[in-house]
Amino acid sequence: MNIFQPDTFEDLNQARRLRARHAVLAAAAPAALAILEVFHPHPGHHLLEMDVHTWLIVHYIQVPLFALAAFSVATLVDAQTSVPAKLCRSALFVFALCFVVFDTAAGLVVGSLVEAAHASGRPGAWQAPIDVVWTHPIFGGTNHPLLALIGRLSLSVGTVSAALSLYRAGRAWQPALLLALSGCVMYVFPGHSWPGGPLTFGAMAVAIGWLHWARPRMTLEQWGLPGMRSNRPRQPNPRLRRSAGQRP
């Protein structure tokens, strides 16, 4: 059964349920990540004074969610072979790789060192090794580390490419535009704590759910008029009409 163009009225309700289920499942990872980032602590300049328990819990959960959120976007174009679709999949792989490594080092390693520092009874003695990781130019948490910059760029390339590929395939422009913009939020609000992370992945979740629910628009190829735009209204499915007791 085509969940976007059901053949009968009996199939219509089932198609709606399937579309709703697909939308919820596909948007689950970025939605969970958006909620989680609301609780992401802001460490400031004094790492030894941060809430290390919350810090570690957030980072243990968000490391796999970064990869799952990237996968959620990539599945939108998994059946497409266009250049934008291929670019989307490649860019999102780079994003997931960079952010998992970056968050493991700047999040879990730093948090574990801070926890060990407090447990030792001499936290000041741990300040130097903590700072070595936190200020590292590639995977640290400050001074625009390279992995974070590459990951942020890859995310924007991935969402914009996905949006372009989906629009060209006949999907509605509104959710496609929202998807494209979601990957660019962290240029305005750097970092994945509040507000950058929740806005990025919240918008991504809404766009993904919207795209899974909304019907595709008719493409030029489906109209049989390549290279031309047509305003001809789509004809109702004759089998839907017959199932309602109407004459074809």
Coordinates of N, CA and C in Angstrom, one line a residue, residues 41-166:
P41 N 24.8 21.4 31.1 CA 25.4 22.5 31.9 C 26.3 23.4 31.1
H42 N 26.4 24.7 31.6 CA 27.3 25.6 31.0 C 28.5 25.7 32.0
P43 N 29.7 25.1 31.6 CA 30.8 25.0 32.6 C 31.4 26.4 32.9
G44 N 31.4 27.3 32.1 CA 32.0 28.6 32.3 C 33.5 28.5 32.4
H45 N 34.2 29.2 33.2 CA 35.6 29.2 33.3 C 36.2 28.4 34.5
H46 N 35.3 27.8 35.3 CA 35.7 27.1 36.4 C 35.1 25.7 36.3
L47 N 35.8 24.8 35.7 CA 35.4 23.5 35.4 C 35.2 22.7 36.7
L48 N 36.0 22.9 37.7 CA 35.9 22.2 38.9 C 34.7 22.5 39.7
E49 N 34.0 23.6 39.4 CA 32.8 24.0 40.1 C 31.5 23.6 39.4
M50 N 31.6 22.9 38.3 CA 30.4 22.6 37.5 C 29.7 21.4 38.2
D51 N 28.4 21.2 37.8 CA 27.7 20.0 38.2 C 28.1 18.8 37.4
V52 N 29.2 18.1 37.9 CA 29.8 17.1 37.1 C 28.8 15.9 36.9
H53 N 28.0 15.6 37.9 CA 27.0 14.5 37.8 C 26.1 14.7 36.6
T54 N 25.5 15.9 36.5 CA 24.6 16.2 35.4 C 25.4 16.2 34.1
W55 N 26.6 16.8 34.1 CA 27.4 16.9 32.9 C 27.7 15.5 32.3
L56 N 28.0 14.5 33.1 CA 28.4 13.2 32.6 C 27.1 12.5 32.1
I57 N 26.0 12.6 32.8 CA 24.8 12.0 32.4 C 24.4 12.5 31.0
V58 N 24.4 13.8 30.8 CA 24.0 14.4 29.5 C 24.9 13.9 28.4
H59 N 26.2 13.9 28.7 CA 27.2 13.5 27.6 C 27.1 12.0 27.3
Y60 N 26.9 11.1 28.3 CA 26.7 9.7 28.0 C 25.5 9.5 27.1
I61 N 24.5 10.2 27.3 CA 23.3 10.0 26.5 C 23.4 10.7 25.1
Q62 N 24.0 11.9 25.1 CA 24.0 12.6 23.8 C 25.0 12.1 22.8
V63 N 26.0 11.3 23.2 CA 27.0 10.8 22.3 C 26.3 9.9 21.2
P64 N 25.5 8.9 21.6 CA 24.9 8.1 20.6 C 23.7 8.9 19.9
L65 N 23.1 9.8 20.6 CA 22.0 10.6 20.0 C 22.5 11.4 18.8
F66 N 23.8 11.9 18.8 CA 24.3 12.7 17.7 C 24.3 11.8 16.4
A67 N 24.8 10.5 16.6 CA 24.8 9.6 15.5 C 23.4 9.3 15.0
L68 N 22.5 9.1 15.9 CA 21.1 8.7 15.6 C 20.4 9.8 14.9
A69 N 20.6 11.1 15.3 CA 20.0 12.2 14.7 C 20.5 12.4 13.3
A70 N 21.8 12.2 13.0 CA 22.3 12.2 11.7 C 21.7 11.1 10.8
F71 N 21.5 9.9 11.4 CA 20.9 8.8 10.7 C 19.5 9.2 10.3
S72 N 18.8 9.8 11.2 CA 17.4 10.2 10.9 C 17.2 11.1 9.7
V73 N 18.2 12.0 9.6 CA 18.1 12.9 8.4 C 18.5 12.1 7.1
A74 N 19.6 11.3 7.3 CA 20.1 10.5 6.1 C 19.0 9.6 5.5
T75 N 18.1 9.0 6.4 CA 17.1 8.1 5.9 C 16.1 8.8 5.1
L76 N 16.0 10.1 5.2 CA 15.0 10.9 4.3 C 15.4 10.7 2.9
V77 N 16.7 10.6 2.6 CA 17.1 10.5 1.2 C 17.8 9.2 0.9
D78 N 17.4 8.1 1.6 CA 18.1 6.8 1.5 C 17.8 6.2 0.1
A79 N 16.7 6.5 -0.5 CA 16.3 5.9 -1.8 C 16.7 6.8 -3.0
Q80 N 17.4 7.9 -2.7 CA 17.7 8.8 -3.8 C 19.2 8.6 -4.2
T81 N 19.5 8.8 -5.4 CA 20.9 8.7 -5.9 C 21.4 10.0 -6.5
S82 N 20.7 11.1 -6.3 CA 21.2 12.4 -6.9 C 22.4 12.8 -6.1
V83 N 23.1 13.8 -6.7 CA 24.3 14.3 -6.1 C 24.0 15.0 -4.8
P84 N 23.0 15.8 -4.6 CA 22.7 16.3 -3.3 C 22.4 15.2 -2.2
A85 N 21.8 14.1 -2.6 CA 21.5 13.0 -1.7 C 22.8 12.4 -1.2
K86 N 23.7 12.1 -2.2 CA 25.0 11.5 -1.9 C 25.8 12.5 -1.0
L87 N 25.8 13.8 -1.3 CA 26.5 14.8 -0.5 C 25.9 14.8 0.9
C88 N 24.6 14.7 1.0 CA 24.0 14.7 2.4 C 24.5 13.5 3.2
R89 N 24.4 12.3 2.6 CA 24.9 11.2 3.4 C 26.3 11.3 3.8
S90 N 27.2 11.7 2.9 CA 28.6 11.9 3.3 C 28.8 12.9 4.3
A91 N 28.2 14.1 4.2 CA 28.3 15.2 5.2 C 27.8 14.7 6.6
L92 N 26.7 14.0 6.6 CA 26.2 13.6 7.9 C 27.0 12.6 8.6
F93 N 27.7 11.7 7.8 CA 28.6 10.8 8.3 C 29.8 11.5 9.0
V94 N 30.3 12.5 8.3 CA 31.4 13.3 8.9 C 30.9 14.0 10.2
F95 N 29.7 14.6 10.2 CA 29.2 15.3 11.3 C 29.1 14.3 12.5
A96 N 28.5 13.1 12.3 CA 28.4 12.1 13.4 C 29.8 11.7 13.9
L97 N 30.7 11.5 13.0 CA 32.1 11.1 13.5 C 32.7 12.2 14.3
C98 N 32.7 13.4 13.8 CA 33.3 14.5 14.5 C 32.7 14.8 15.8
F99 N 31.4 14.8 15.9 CA 30.7 15.2 17.1 C 30.8 14.1 18.2
V100 N 30.8 12.8 17.8 CA 31.0 11.7 18.7 C 32.4 11.8 19.3
V101 N 33.4 12.0 18.5 CA 34.8 12.1 19.0 C 35.0 13.3 19.9
F102 N 34.5 14.5 19.4 CA 34.6 15.7 20.1 C 33.9 15.7 21.5
D103 N 32.7 15.1 21.5 CA 31.9 15.1 22.8 C 32.5 14.0 23.7
T104 N 33.1 13.0 23.2 CA 33.8 12.0 24.1 C 34.9 12.7 24.8
A105 N 35.7 13.4 24.1 CA 36.9 14.0 24.7 C 36.5 15.2 25.6
A106 N 35.9 16.2 25.0 CA 35.6 17.5 25.7 C 34.5 17.2 26.7
G107 N 33.6 16.2 26.6 CA 32.6 16.0 27.5 C 32.9 14.9 28.5
L108 N 33.0 13.6 28.0 CA 33.2 12.5 28.9 C 34.6 12.5 29.6
V109 N 35.6 12.8 28.8 CA 37.0 12.7 29.4 C 37.1 13.9 30.4
V110 N 36.7 15.1 30.1 CA 36.9 16.2 31.0 C 36.0 16.0 32.2
G111 N 34.8 15.5 32.0 CA 33.9 15.2 33.2 C 34.5 14.1 34.1
S112 N 35.1 13.1 33.5 CA 35.6 12.0 34.3 C 36.9 12.6 35.1
L113 N 37.6 13.4 34.5 CA 38.8 14.0 35.2 C 38.3 14.9 36.4
V114 N 37.3 15.7 36.2 CA 36.7 16.5 37.2 C 36.2 15.7 38.4
E115 N 35.5 14.6 38.0 CA 35.0 13.7 39.0 C 36.1 13.1 39.8
A116 N 37.2 12.6 39.2 CA 38.3 12.1 39.9 C 39.0 13.1 40.7
A117 N 39.0 14.3 40.3 CA 39.7 15.4 41.0 C 39.0 15.6 42.4
H118 N 37.6 15.6 42.4 CA 36.9 15.8 43.6 C 37.0 14.6 44.5
A119 N 37.1 13.4 43.9 CA 37.2 12.2 44.7 C 38.6 12.1 45.4
S120 N 39.6 12.7 44.8 CA 41.0 12.6 45.3 C 41.2 13.5 46.6
G121 N 40.3 14.5 46.8 CA 40.4 15.4 47.9 C 41.4 16.5 47.7
R122 N 42.0 16.5 46.5 CA 43.0 17.6 46.1 C 42.6 18.0 44.7
P123 N 41.5 18.6 44.5 CA 41.1 18.9 43.1 C 42.0 19.9 42.4
G124 N 42.6 20.8 43.2 CA 43.5 21.7 42.5 C 44.7 21.1 41.8
A125 N 45.1 19.9 42.2 CA 46.2 19.2 41.6 C 45.8 18.7 40.2
W126 N 44.5 18.6 39.9 CA 44.1 18.0 38.7 C 43.8 19.1 37.6
Q127 N 44.0 20.4 38.0 CA 43.6 21.5 37.1 C 44.4 21.4 35.8
A128 N 45.7 21.2 35.9 CA 46.5 21.2 34.7 C 46.1 20.1 33.7
P129 N 46.0 18.8 34.1 CA 45.5 17.8 33.0 C 44.1 18.1 32.5
I130 N 43.3 18.7 33.4 CA 41.9 19.0 32.9 C 42.0 20.1 31.8
D131 N 42.8 21.1 32.1 CA 43.0 22.2 31.1 C 43.6 21.8 29.8
V132 N 44.5 20.8 29.9 CA 45.2 20.3 28.7 C 44.1 19.7 27.7
V133 N 43.2 19.0 28.2 CA 42.1 18.4 27.4 C 41.1 19.5 26.9
W134 N 40.7 20.3 27.9 CA 39.6 21.3 27.7 C 40.1 22.4 26.7
T135 N 41.3 22.7 26.6 CA 41.8 23.8 25.7 C 42.5 23.2 24.5
H136 N 42.4 21.9 24.2 CA 43.1 21.3 23.1 C 42.5 21.9 21.8
P137 N 43.3 22.3 20.8 CA 42.8 23.0 19.6 C 42.0 22.1 18.7
I138 N 42.1 20.8 18.9 CA 41.3 19.8 18.0 C 40.1 19.3 18.6
F139 N 40.1 18.8 19.8 CA 39.0 18.1 20.4 C 38.6 18.8 21.8
G140 N 39.1 19.9 22.1 CA 38.8 20.6 23.4 C 37.5 21.2 23.4
G141 N 37.1 21.9 24.5 CA 35.8 22.5 24.7 C 35.8 24.0 24.5
T142 N 36.9 24.6 24.3 CA 37.0 26.1 24.1 C 37.8 26.4 22.9
N143 N 37.8 27.7 22.6 CA 38.6 28.3 21.5 C 38.3 27.7 20.1
H144 N 37.0 27.3 19.9 CA 36.6 26.8 18.6 C 37.4 25.6 18.1
P145 N 37.3 24.5 18.8 CA 38.1 23.3 18.4 C 37.8 22.8 17.0
L146 N 38.7 22.3 16.4 CA 38.6 21.9 14.9 C 37.5 20.9 14.7
L147 N 37.4 19.9 15.6 CA 36.3 18.9 15.4 C 34.9 19.5 15.4
A148 N 34.7 20.4 16.3 CA 33.4 21.1 16.5 C 33.1 21.9 15.2
L149 N 34.1 22.6 14.7 CA 33.9 23.4 13.5 C 33.6 22.6 12.3
I150 N 34.4 21.5 12.1 CA 34.1 20.6 11.0 C 32.7 19.9 11.1
G151 N 32.4 19.5 12.3 CA 31.1 18.9 12.6 C 29.9 19.9 12.3
R152 N 30.1 21.1 12.7 CA 29.0 22.1 12.5 C 28.9 22.4 11.0
L153 N 30.0 22.5 10.3 CA 29.9 22.7 8.8 C 29.3 21.5 8.1
S154 N 29.7 20.3 8.5 CA 29.1 19.1 7.9 C 27.6 19.0 8.1
L155 N 27.2 19.4 9.3 CA 25.7 19.3 9.6 C 25.0 20.2 8.7
S156 N 25.4 21.5 8.5 CA 24.7 22.4 7.7 C 24.7 21.9 6.2
V157 N 25.9 21.4 5.8 CA 25.9 20.9 4.4 C 24.9 19.7 4.2
G158 N 24.9 18.8 5.2 CA 24.0 17.7 5.2 C 22.5 18.0 5.2
T159 N 22.1 19.0 6.0 CA 20.7 19.3 6.0 C 20.3 20.1 4.8
V160 N 21.1 21.0 4.3 CA 20.8 21.8 3.1 C 20.8 20.9 1.9
S161 N 21.7 19.9 1.8 CA 21.7 19.0 0.7 C 20.5 18.1 0.7
A162 N 20.1 17.6 1.9 CA 18.9 16.8 2.0 C 17.7 17.6 1.6
A163 N 17.6 18.9 2.1 CA 16.4 19.7 1.7 C 16.3 19.9 0.2
L164 N 17.4 20.1 -0.4 CA 17.4 20.3 -1.9 C 17.0 19.0 -2.6
S165 N 17.6 17.9 -2.2 CA 17.2 16.6 -2.8 C 15.8 16.3 -2.6
L166 N 15.2 16.5 -1.4 CA 13.8 16.3 -1.2 C 12.9 17.1 -2.0

